[in-house]
């Protein structure tokens, strides 16, 4: 494909956990790149990162970093996106934002390619990547939404520490060693770095991800509720979420109860999921086969199992949905969107 | 209380994780004991266990072990209970059974003292202790059931490895060290010792506790569904459960969605729970206060927090319920029942 268009790409947050995976995926997927610009905070600028066998020096992200950039992938936190994306858009870049800064903006499409890739053409410079816990859930529920309709979703999550960044991984592993060595675990980061109270994550379950809103739900829970409605384009959908951090490194798991609008056949549900793009069916109780975070880690797909009709409500279904939160939940969903943009041009 | 009646007590499964806690509680609570008989399998017989400063030698449990015993506490597995309890009852002992052997028997009361202590007088020799995950949930929901009525419960659990016994704790700690040392975790016991397939529990979440039934739910999930209805005495109650093992040593956590039969005030719900026997309210989002397994470990109470009205269903409530699965979930509930029996006599 010698006449394929090549793109100037910027990755903002290049030294973070998600940025690292974005760069790896651009490399592995042979994304048609002319120039790759790696950007970060002043603190991490100067770091060298290997790409296609050569070192790229990370530069400090600034408003004029985006001159000549075609596609910019942001995963450096909401405040960085809010500040720099308007400049990138002004310079003509299409921005794929992995933070929550623009997700609920009515002008900004919120895209999971398997669900609503048609929305990417409606962008005004920014396409938002949904929250990790939302992406895997809507990817798995979309085939059921299309076939049967969905009226209600009740989800409880089992989320990996990598969702809180590389320092949270370090903290969980350090605490695990402390506890195994009979020493007290010293919490310093989780549940929320910016809040005063810290809790032990090693050998524990913390029912708080992100800050609390006034209604008693956390922002993480509200993201799942609001983003699910926006992505499926259905404001009447009833969604409840309880988001919990558990001592897992990579891979969010979700226990999902879903009420469908019509009767269904469980075997048909399994076939729909087996045939759905980006979904892997792992559902064989007699072989004790079901999705596990440790199996999903490092994979691009979303894994679904424990599929069973509810015993009290015959229109309801229970599922267990697992995916790598840094990949489909973040980096891979963003690179997928970039690939669609590249194909369209 | 020199004229207090003293009891001959037998503990079956004295060397197990639950048996150990029962003995400790009988000691700490100064249970009015004349003779304490400690029983186990042939394998563990001969072990010496300290009680009130003196060593008691564990004997092999046999049909004639129960001569002269007033109260026998069983926690040595369902098959041991099924075999020995009829003999113990014949010898006149009241049996408090911590296994699932008699729980759904219509002749056997299934008792959580805070919920239905009145049922203990209906026993025909056996009183069943419910499953750990059920006990803490019904203890927390009982005040709401009485005040508002409950039509539906949807629960996802985050269960500690100690629920699978001392060997499962050892396995989880060993695997954690293996993974932290960069070695592969070798699963040997979990999720179910008697089944062929094993999965890593360290840094993972396993959506299987106990074997699968034909309807796709596990026995653990069916226990939560059926026992909850029996304890609350309400067959019309709709209950759904997804039971998940996570890498926690002590303390089951539960994400519970509950539909009430009438409107409610969230502050009143909190007051009802704060005033309920055996319940500790831990609900202060602004202070990041909510129940945690690591805090509940070693305590007798059930802790409740994250209480919030559902956003999509104003008659529904979300809660986070945590308790020590070996204590309120097993040993303490059994000793509590024994204390009530002692008081009645």
Short mmCIF file of N, CA, C and O in Angstrom, two decimals, chain A residues 152 154 156-158 172-173 176-177 180 191 195-197 199-200 203-208 212 215-218 221-222 225 238 240-242 244 246-248 255 257 259 285 287-288 290-294 306 308-313 318 320, chain B residues 152 154 156-158 172-173 176-177 180 191 195-197 199-200 203-208 212 215-218 221-222 225 238 240-242 244 246-248 255 257 259 285 287-288 290-294 306 308-313 318 320:
data_model
loop_
_atom_site.label_atom_id
_atom_site.label_comp_id
_atom_site.label_asym_id
_atom_site.label_seq_id
_atom_site.Cartn_x
_atom_site.Cartn_y
_atom_site.Cartn_z
N UNK A 152 -33.38 -2.22 31.59
CA UNK A 152 -32.68 -1.93 32.84
C UNK A 152 -31.38 -2.73 32.96
O UNK A 152 -31.33 -3.90 32.57
N UNK A 154 -28.34 -3.47 35.95
CA UNK A 154 -27.81 -3.30 37.31
C UNK A 154 -26.44 -3.97 37.34
O UNK A 154 -26.33 -5.18 37.14
N UNK A 156 -22.48 -4.45 39.14
CA UNK A 156 -21.50 -4.31 40.21
C UNK A 156 -20.15 -4.66 39.62
O UNK A 156 -20.01 -5.70 38.97
N UNK A 157 -19.16 -3.79 39.84
CA UNK A 157 -17.87 -4.01 39.19
C UNK A 157 -16.81 -4.53 40.15
O UNK A 157 -16.90 -4.33 41.37
N UNK A 158 -15.81 -5.17 39.58
CA UNK A 158 -14.64 -5.70 40.28
C UNK A 158 -13.45 -5.15 39.50
O UNK A 158 -12.97 -5.79 38.56
N UNK A 172 -0.37 -1.40 45.24
CA UNK A 172 -1.03 -2.67 45.57
C UNK A 172 0.00 -3.78 45.74
O UNK A 172 -0.10 -4.59 46.67
N UNK A 173 1.01 -3.82 44.86
CA UNK A 173 2.02 -4.87 44.96
C UNK A 173 2.88 -4.67 46.22
O UNK A 173 3.19 -5.63 46.93
N UNK A 176 0.86 -5.70 49.21
CA UNK A 176 0.73 -7.17 49.27
C UNK A 176 1.97 -7.77 49.93
O UNK A 176 1.87 -8.65 50.79
N UNK A 177 3.15 -7.27 49.53
CA UNK A 177 4.40 -7.76 50.13
C UNK A 177 4.43 -7.43 51.62
O UNK A 177 4.86 -8.24 52.44
N UNK A 180 2.02 -9.79 53.42
CA UNK A 180 2.56 -11.16 53.42
C UNK A 180 3.76 -11.27 54.37
O UNK A 180 4.02 -12.34 54.92
N UNK A 191 -8.12 5.08 47.86
CA UNK A 191 -8.89 4.94 46.63
C UNK A 191 -8.75 6.09 45.63
O UNK A 191 -8.86 5.87 44.43
N UNK A 195 -7.81 12.75 47.33
CA UNK A 195 -8.60 12.86 48.56
C UNK A 195 -7.76 12.48 49.78
O UNK A 195 -6.81 11.71 49.67
N UNK A 196 -8.15 13.00 50.96
CA UNK A 196 -7.29 12.81 52.13
C UNK A 196 -7.25 11.38 52.69
O UNK A 196 -6.20 10.94 53.16
N UNK A 197 -8.38 10.67 52.68
CA UNK A 197 -8.42 9.36 53.34
C UNK A 197 -7.93 8.27 52.38
O UNK A 197 -8.35 8.23 51.22
N UNK A 199 -7.15 4.01 51.87
CA UNK A 199 -7.49 2.68 52.39
C UNK A 199 -6.57 1.63 51.77
O UNK A 199 -6.15 1.77 50.62
N UNK A 200 -6.34 0.58 52.55
CA UNK A 200 -5.55 -0.56 52.04
C UNK A 200 -6.30 -1.24 50.91
O UNK A 200 -7.48 -1.56 51.03
N UNK A 203 -5.53 -7.36 49.53
CA UNK A 203 -6.42 -8.28 50.26
C UNK A 203 -7.65 -7.56 50.82
O UNK A 203 -8.08 -7.78 51.95
N UNK A 204 -8.23 -6.69 49.99
CA UNK A 204 -9.38 -5.90 50.41
C UNK A 204 -10.27 -5.60 49.20
O UNK A 204 -9.90 -5.92 48.06
N UNK A 205 -11.43 -5.02 49.44
CA UNK A 205 -12.32 -4.55 48.37
C UNK A 205 -12.78 -3.16 48.78
O UNK A 205 -13.37 -3.01 49.85
N UNK A 206 -12.50 -2.16 47.95
CA UNK A 206 -12.83 -0.77 48.30
C UNK A 206 -14.00 -0.29 47.45
O UNK A 206 -13.86 -0.17 46.23
N UNK A 207 -15.15 -0.01 48.09
CA UNK A 207 -16.32 0.40 47.30
C UNK A 207 -16.31 1.89 46.97
O UNK A 207 -17.31 2.57 47.15
N UNK A 208 -15.18 2.37 46.52
CA UNK A 208 -15.08 3.76 46.06
C UNK A 208 -14.07 3.86 44.93
O UNK A 208 -12.89 3.56 45.12
N UNK A 212 -17.03 11.11 45.47
CA UNK A 212 -18.48 10.97 45.60
C UNK A 212 -19.18 12.20 45.02
O UNK A 212 -18.71 13.33 45.16
N UNK A 215 -25.33 12.78 45.22
CA UNK A 215 -26.43 11.81 45.34
C UNK A 215 -25.99 10.49 45.97
O UNK A 215 -26.76 9.53 46.00
N UNK A 216 -24.74 10.42 46.46
CA UNK A 216 -24.27 9.20 47.11
C UNK A 216 -23.58 8.23 46.17
O UNK A 216 -22.94 7.27 46.63
N UNK A 217 -23.74 8.42 44.87
CA UNK A 217 -23.00 7.63 43.89
C UNK A 217 -21.63 8.29 43.67
O UNK A 217 -21.48 9.49 43.85
N UNK A 218 -20.65 7.49 43.26
CA UNK A 218 -19.35 8.07 42.90
C UNK A 218 -19.39 8.56 41.45
O UNK A 218 -20.29 8.19 40.68
N UNK A 221 -19.39 5.64 39.13
CA UNK A 221 -20.72 5.04 38.96
C UNK A 221 -21.59 5.90 38.04
O UNK A 221 -22.30 5.37 37.16
N UNK A 222 -21.51 7.22 38.21
CA UNK A 222 -22.30 8.12 37.35
C UNK A 222 -21.82 8.05 35.91
O UNK A 222 -22.62 8.19 34.98
N UNK A 225 -23.45 5.08 34.41
CA UNK A 225 -24.88 5.33 34.20
C UNK A 225 -25.10 6.24 33.00
O UNK A 225 -25.85 5.91 32.07
N UNK A 238 -32.66 2.41 32.14
CA UNK A 238 -32.41 2.54 33.58
C UNK A 238 -31.13 1.79 33.93
O UNK A 238 -31.02 0.59 33.66
N UNK A 240 -28.06 1.19 36.96
CA UNK A 240 -27.55 1.36 38.32
C UNK A 240 -26.16 0.73 38.38
O UNK A 240 -25.96 -0.35 37.82
N UNK A 241 -25.23 1.40 39.04
CA UNK A 241 -23.87 0.87 39.12
C UNK A 241 -23.32 0.99 40.54
O UNK A 241 -23.57 1.98 41.23
N UNK A 242 -22.59 -0.02 40.95
CA UNK A 242 -21.77 0.02 42.16
C UNK A 242 -20.36 -0.35 41.74
O UNK A 242 -20.15 -1.46 41.22
N UNK A 244 -16.38 -0.99 42.43
CA UNK A 244 -15.54 -1.48 43.53
C UNK A 244 -14.14 -1.80 43.01
O UNK A 244 -13.98 -2.44 41.97
N UNK A 246 -10.75 -3.88 43.46
CA UNK A 246 -10.27 -5.11 44.12
C UNK A 246 -8.80 -5.32 43.75
O UNK A 246 -8.29 -4.73 42.80
N UNK A 247 -8.10 -6.16 44.50
CA UNK A 247 -6.66 -6.35 44.26
C UNK A 247 -6.36 -7.24 43.05
O UNK A 247 -5.93 -8.38 43.18
N UNK A 248 -6.62 -6.67 41.88
CA UNK A 248 -6.30 -7.30 40.59
C UNK A 248 -5.45 -6.28 39.85
O UNK A 248 -5.68 -5.07 39.99
N UNK A 255 -20.35 -7.96 37.20
CA UNK A 255 -21.54 -8.78 37.40
C UNK A 255 -22.72 -7.94 36.93
O UNK A 255 -23.02 -6.91 37.52
N UNK A 257 -26.74 -7.61 35.66
CA UNK A 257 -28.14 -8.08 35.59
C UNK A 257 -28.82 -7.17 34.58
O UNK A 257 -28.72 -5.94 34.68
N UNK A 259 -32.43 -6.45 32.23
CA UNK A 259 -33.82 -6.77 31.89
C UNK A 259 -34.05 -6.45 30.43
O UNK A 259 -33.82 -5.32 29.98
N UNK A 285 -20.15 -23.94 32.02
CA UNK A 285 -20.08 -24.27 33.45
C UNK A 285 -19.55 -25.68 33.71
O UNK A 285 -18.80 -25.88 34.67
N UNK A 287 -17.35 -27.29 32.29
CA UNK A 287 -15.88 -27.30 32.21
C UNK A 287 -15.28 -26.21 33.11
O UNK A 287 -14.08 -25.91 33.00
N UNK A 288 -16.12 -25.58 33.94
CA UNK A 288 -15.70 -24.45 34.81
C UNK A 288 -15.04 -23.34 33.98
O UNK A 288 -14.05 -22.76 34.39
N UNK A 290 -15.29 -19.72 32.32
CA UNK A 290 -15.92 -18.41 32.40
C UNK A 290 -14.80 -17.38 32.33
O UNK A 290 -13.63 -17.71 32.52
N UNK A 291 -15.12 -16.13 32.05
CA UNK A 291 -14.05 -15.14 31.93
C UNK A 291 -13.35 -14.90 33.27
O UNK A 291 -13.98 -14.90 34.32
N UNK A 292 -12.04 -14.68 33.18
CA UNK A 292 -11.22 -14.37 34.36
C UNK A 292 -10.31 -13.20 34.01
O UNK A 292 -9.75 -13.16 32.90
N UNK A 293 -10.12 -12.30 34.95
CA UNK A 293 -9.27 -11.13 34.71
C UNK A 293 -7.86 -11.56 34.29
O UNK A 293 -7.28 -10.97 33.37
N UNK A 294 -7.33 -12.60 34.94
CA UNK A 294 -5.96 -13.01 34.61
C UNK A 294 -5.85 -13.54 33.17
O UNK A 294 -4.79 -13.44 32.56
N UNK A 306 -20.95 -16.91 32.29
CA UNK A 306 -21.94 -17.01 33.39
C UNK A 306 -23.31 -16.52 32.92
O UNK A 306 -24.08 -15.92 33.70
N UNK A 308 -27.00 -16.65 32.24
CA UNK A 308 -28.11 -17.47 32.74
C UNK A 308 -29.36 -16.63 32.91
O UNK A 308 -29.29 -15.46 33.29
N UNK A 309 -30.47 -17.25 32.61
CA UNK A 309 -31.75 -16.57 32.79
C UNK A 309 -31.98 -16.37 34.28
O UNK A 309 -31.70 -17.26 35.09
N UNK A 310 -32.50 -15.20 34.61
CA UNK A 310 -32.80 -14.94 36.01
C UNK A 310 -33.93 -15.85 36.47
O UNK A 310 -34.85 -16.16 35.71
N UNK A 311 -33.87 -16.30 37.72
CA UNK A 311 -34.89 -17.23 38.21
C UNK A 311 -36.15 -16.50 38.66
O UNK A 311 -37.24 -17.07 38.63
N UNK A 312 -36.01 -15.24 39.06
CA UNK A 312 -37.18 -14.52 39.57
C UNK A 312 -37.84 -13.68 38.49
O UNK A 312 -39.02 -13.38 38.56
N UNK A 313 -37.09 -13.29 37.48
CA UNK A 313 -37.63 -12.47 36.39
C UNK A 313 -37.24 -13.11 35.06
O UNK A 313 -36.10 -12.98 34.61
N UNK A 318 -28.44 -12.73 33.59
CA UNK A 318 -27.25 -12.38 34.35
C UNK A 318 -26.02 -12.74 33.52
O UNK A 318 -26.00 -13.78 32.86
N UNK A 320 -21.40 -12.21 33.23
CA UNK A 320 -20.11 -11.85 33.83
C UNK A 320 -19.23 -11.38 32.68
O UNK A 320 -18.97 -12.15 31.75
N UNK B 152 -37.72 -7.40 46.00
CA UNK B 152 -36.66 -7.97 45.18
C UNK B 152 -35.28 -7.61 45.72
O UNK B 152 -35.06 -6.50 46.17
N UNK B 154 -31.14 -8.03 44.47
CA UNK B 154 -30.14 -8.45 43.49
C UNK B 154 -28.77 -8.23 44.13
O UNK B 154 -28.41 -7.09 44.45
N UNK B 156 -24.49 -9.06 44.33
CA UNK B 156 -23.22 -9.57 43.80
C UNK B 156 -22.24 -9.60 44.97
O UNK B 156 -22.11 -8.60 45.68
N UNK B 157 -21.57 -10.74 45.15
CA UNK B 157 -20.70 -10.87 46.32
C UNK B 157 -19.22 -10.76 45.98
O UNK B 157 -18.81 -11.00 44.84
N UNK B 158 -18.45 -10.40 46.99
CA UNK B 158 -16.99 -10.29 46.92
C UNK B 158 -16.50 -11.11 48.10
O UNK B 158 -16.34 -10.57 49.20
N UNK B 172 -4.00 -18.97 48.58
CA UNK B 172 -4.04 -17.60 48.08
C UNK B 172 -2.77 -16.85 48.47
O UNK B 172 -2.19 -16.13 47.65
N UNK B 173 -2.31 -17.05 49.71
CA UNK B 173 -1.09 -16.36 50.15
C UNK B 173 0.14 -16.88 49.39
O UNK B 173 0.99 -16.11 48.96
N UNK B 176 0.07 -15.53 45.90
CA UNK B 176 0.43 -14.10 45.90
C UNK B 176 1.95 -13.94 45.90
O UNK B 176 2.51 -13.14 45.15
N UNK B 177 2.62 -14.74 46.77
CA UNK B 177 4.09 -14.69 46.82
C UNK B 177 4.68 -15.12 45.49
O UNK B 177 5.66 -14.53 45.01
N UNK B 180 4.16 -12.28 42.95
CA UNK B 180 5.02 -11.14 43.29
C UNK B 180 6.48 -11.46 42.99
O UNK B 180 7.27 -10.55 42.69
N UNK B 191 -11.29 -23.04 42.30
CA UNK B 191 -12.46 -22.57 43.06
C UNK B 191 -13.13 -23.66 43.92
O UNK B 191 -13.70 -23.31 44.95
N UNK B 195 -13.54 -30.38 42.35
CA UNK B 195 -13.70 -30.33 40.89
C UNK B 195 -12.34 -30.32 40.20
O UNK B 195 -11.35 -29.88 40.79
N UNK B 196 -12.28 -30.79 38.95
CA UNK B 196 -10.97 -30.95 38.30
C UNK B 196 -10.26 -29.65 37.91
O UNK B 196 -9.04 -29.56 38.00
N UNK B 197 -11.02 -28.62 37.48
CA UNK B 197 -10.36 -27.42 36.97
C UNK B 197 -10.05 -26.46 38.12
O UNK B 197 -10.91 -26.20 38.96
N UNK B 199 -8.36 -22.58 39.23
CA UNK B 199 -8.02 -21.26 38.71
C UNK B 199 -7.22 -20.49 39.75
O UNK B 199 -7.42 -20.66 40.95
N UNK B 200 -6.35 -19.61 39.25
CA UNK B 200 -5.59 -18.73 40.13
C UNK B 200 -6.52 -17.77 40.86
O UNK B 200 -7.36 -17.14 40.23
N UNK B 203 -4.68 -12.07 42.87
CA UNK B 203 -4.82 -10.98 41.90
C UNK B 203 -5.82 -11.33 40.80
O UNK B 203 -5.59 -11.10 39.61
N UNK B 204 -6.94 -11.94 41.21
CA UNK B 204 -7.95 -12.39 40.25
C UNK B 204 -9.33 -12.33 40.91
O UNK B 204 -9.44 -12.05 42.11
N UNK B 205 -10.38 -12.56 40.14
CA UNK B 205 -11.74 -12.66 40.66
C UNK B 205 -12.36 -13.88 39.99
O UNK B 205 -12.43 -13.93 38.75
N UNK B 206 -12.79 -14.85 40.78
CA UNK B 206 -13.32 -16.11 40.21
C UNK B 206 -14.84 -16.15 40.42
O UNK B 206 -15.30 -16.21 41.57
N UNK B 207 -15.61 -16.13 39.32
CA UNK B 207 -17.07 -16.09 39.47
C UNK B 207 -17.65 -17.49 39.67
O UNK B 207 -18.61 -17.88 38.99
N UNK B 208 -17.03 -18.26 40.54
CA UNK B 208 -17.58 -19.57 40.88
C UNK B 208 -17.26 -19.89 42.34
O UNK B 208 -16.09 -19.97 42.72
N UNK B 212 -21.66 -25.95 40.01
CA UNK B 212 -22.79 -25.41 39.26
C UNK B 212 -24.00 -26.32 39.35
O UNK B 212 -23.86 -27.54 39.36
N UNK B 215 -29.28 -25.07 36.38
CA UNK B 215 -29.86 -23.82 35.87
C UNK B 215 -28.81 -22.74 35.60
O UNK B 215 -29.16 -21.60 35.29
N UNK B 216 -27.53 -23.08 35.73
CA UNK B 216 -26.48 -22.11 35.43
C UNK B 216 -26.02 -21.33 36.65
O UNK B 216 -24.99 -20.65 36.61
N UNK B 217 -26.80 -21.37 37.73
CA UNK B 217 -26.37 -20.75 38.99
C UNK B 217 -25.52 -21.77 39.75
O UNK B 217 -25.66 -22.98 39.56
N UNK B 218 -24.64 -21.28 40.62
CA UNK B 218 -23.87 -22.19 41.47
C UNK B 218 -24.71 -22.54 42.72
O UNK B 218 -25.69 -21.86 43.03
N UNK B 221 -24.88 -19.59 44.98
CA UNK B 221 -25.89 -18.61 44.58
C UNK B 221 -27.29 -19.11 44.95
O UNK B 221 -28.13 -18.33 45.45
N UNK B 222 -27.55 -20.39 44.74
CA UNK B 222 -28.86 -20.95 45.09
C UNK B 222 -29.08 -20.93 46.60
O UNK B 222 -30.21 -20.76 47.07
N UNK B 225 -30.25 -17.51 47.42
CA UNK B 225 -31.62 -17.31 46.94
C UNK B 225 -32.62 -18.03 47.86
O UNK B 225 -33.56 -17.43 48.37
N UNK B 238 -38.24 -12.07 45.51
CA UNK B 238 -37.44 -12.37 44.33
C UNK B 238 -35.98 -12.07 44.65
O UNK B 238 -35.64 -10.94 45.02
N UNK B 240 -31.85 -12.62 43.36
CA UNK B 240 -30.85 -13.03 42.36
C UNK B 240 -29.47 -12.85 42.98
O UNK B 240 -29.23 -11.84 43.64
N UNK B 241 -28.59 -13.82 42.76
CA UNK B 241 -27.25 -13.72 43.33
C UNK B 241 -26.18 -14.10 42.32
O UNK B 241 -26.38 -15.02 41.52
N UNK B 242 -25.08 -13.37 42.35
CA UNK B 242 -23.86 -13.75 41.63
C UNK B 242 -22.76 -13.77 42.67
O UNK B 242 -22.48 -12.75 43.30
N UNK B 244 -18.88 -14.41 43.89
CA UNK B 244 -17.55 -14.27 43.31
C UNK B 244 -16.50 -14.34 44.42
O UNK B 244 -16.64 -13.70 45.46
N UNK B 246 -12.83 -13.40 45.69
CA UNK B 246 -11.76 -12.43 45.42
C UNK B 246 -10.62 -12.64 46.41
O UNK B 246 -10.80 -13.29 47.43
N UNK B 247 -9.45 -12.09 46.12
CA UNK B 247 -8.29 -12.32 46.99
C UNK B 247 -8.31 -11.48 48.27
O UNK B 247 -7.56 -10.54 48.43
N UNK B 248 -9.22 -11.84 49.14
CA UNK B 248 -9.35 -11.26 50.48
C UNK B 248 -9.26 -12.44 51.44
O UNK B 248 -9.74 -13.52 51.12
N UNK B 255 -22.51 -6.23 47.27
CA UNK B 255 -23.18 -5.10 46.62
C UNK B 255 -24.64 -5.51 46.44
O UNK B 255 -24.94 -6.44 45.70
N UNK B 257 -28.69 -4.54 45.73
CA UNK B 257 -29.77 -3.68 45.22
C UNK B 257 -31.07 -4.26 45.75
O UNK B 257 -31.29 -5.47 45.61
N UNK B 259 -35.37 -3.71 46.16
CA UNK B 259 -36.60 -2.97 45.86
C UNK B 259 -37.55 -3.10 47.05
O UNK B 259 -37.88 -4.21 47.47
N UNK B 285 -19.92 9.31 53.11
CA UNK B 285 -19.13 9.50 51.89
C UNK B 285 -18.15 10.66 51.99
O UNK B 285 -17.02 10.56 51.50
N UNK B 287 -16.44 11.65 54.37
CA UNK B 287 -15.24 11.22 55.10
C UNK B 287 -14.65 9.94 54.49
O UNK B 287 -13.78 9.32 55.10
N UNK B 288 -15.17 9.54 53.33
CA UNK B 288 -14.76 8.28 52.67
C UNK B 288 -14.90 7.09 53.62
O UNK B 288 -14.07 6.19 53.65
N UNK B 290 -16.94 3.83 54.72
CA UNK B 290 -17.84 2.76 54.27
C UNK B 290 -17.23 1.45 54.76
O UNK B 290 -16.06 1.42 55.15
N UNK B 291 -18.00 0.38 54.78
CA UNK B 291 -17.44 -0.87 55.31
C UNK B 291 -16.33 -1.41 54.41
O UNK B 291 -16.37 -1.30 53.17
N UNK B 292 -15.32 -1.98 55.05
CA UNK B 292 -14.19 -2.61 54.34
C UNK B 292 -13.93 -3.97 54.98
O UNK B 292 -13.97 -4.10 56.22
N UNK B 293 -13.60 -4.95 54.16
CA UNK B 293 -13.34 -6.31 54.67
C UNK B 293 -12.22 -6.30 55.71
O UNK B 293 -12.32 -6.96 56.75
N UNK B 294 -11.17 -5.52 55.44
CA UNK B 294 -10.04 -5.50 56.38
C UNK B 294 -10.43 -4.94 57.75
O UNK B 294 -9.85 -5.29 58.76
N UNK B 306 -22.57 2.83 52.02
CA UNK B 306 -22.87 3.14 50.61
C UNK B 306 -24.38 3.13 50.36
O UNK B 306 -24.85 2.73 49.29
N UNK B 308 -27.77 4.40 49.32
CA UNK B 308 -28.22 5.47 48.44
C UNK B 308 -29.46 5.02 47.67
O UNK B 308 -29.57 3.86 47.29
N UNK B 309 -30.35 5.97 47.49
CA UNK B 309 -31.55 5.70 46.71
C UNK B 309 -31.14 5.46 45.26
O UNK B 309 -30.28 6.16 44.72
N UNK B 310 -31.77 4.48 44.64
CA UNK B 310 -31.49 4.21 43.24
C UNK B 310 -31.96 5.40 42.39
O UNK B 310 -32.98 6.01 42.69
N UNK B 311 -31.21 5.71 41.33
CA UNK B 311 -31.56 6.86 40.50
C UNK B 311 -32.65 6.52 39.50
O UNK B 311 -33.41 7.37 39.07
N UNK B 312 -32.72 5.24 39.10
CA UNK B 312 -33.70 4.88 38.07
C UNK B 312 -34.99 4.35 38.68
O UNK B 312 -36.04 4.40 38.07
N UNK B 313 -34.91 3.83 39.91
CA UNK B 313 -36.10 3.28 40.58
C UNK B 313 -36.18 3.87 41.99
O UNK B 313 -35.45 3.44 42.88
N UNK B 318 -29.54 0.99 47.21
CA UNK B 318 -28.29 0.25 47.04
C UNK B 318 -27.52 0.29 48.35
O UNK B 318 -27.49 1.32 49.03
N UNK B 320 -23.91 -1.58 50.64
CA UNK B 320 -22.67 -2.35 50.66
C UNK B 320 -22.58 -2.97 52.05
O UNK B 320 -22.55 -2.25 53.05
#
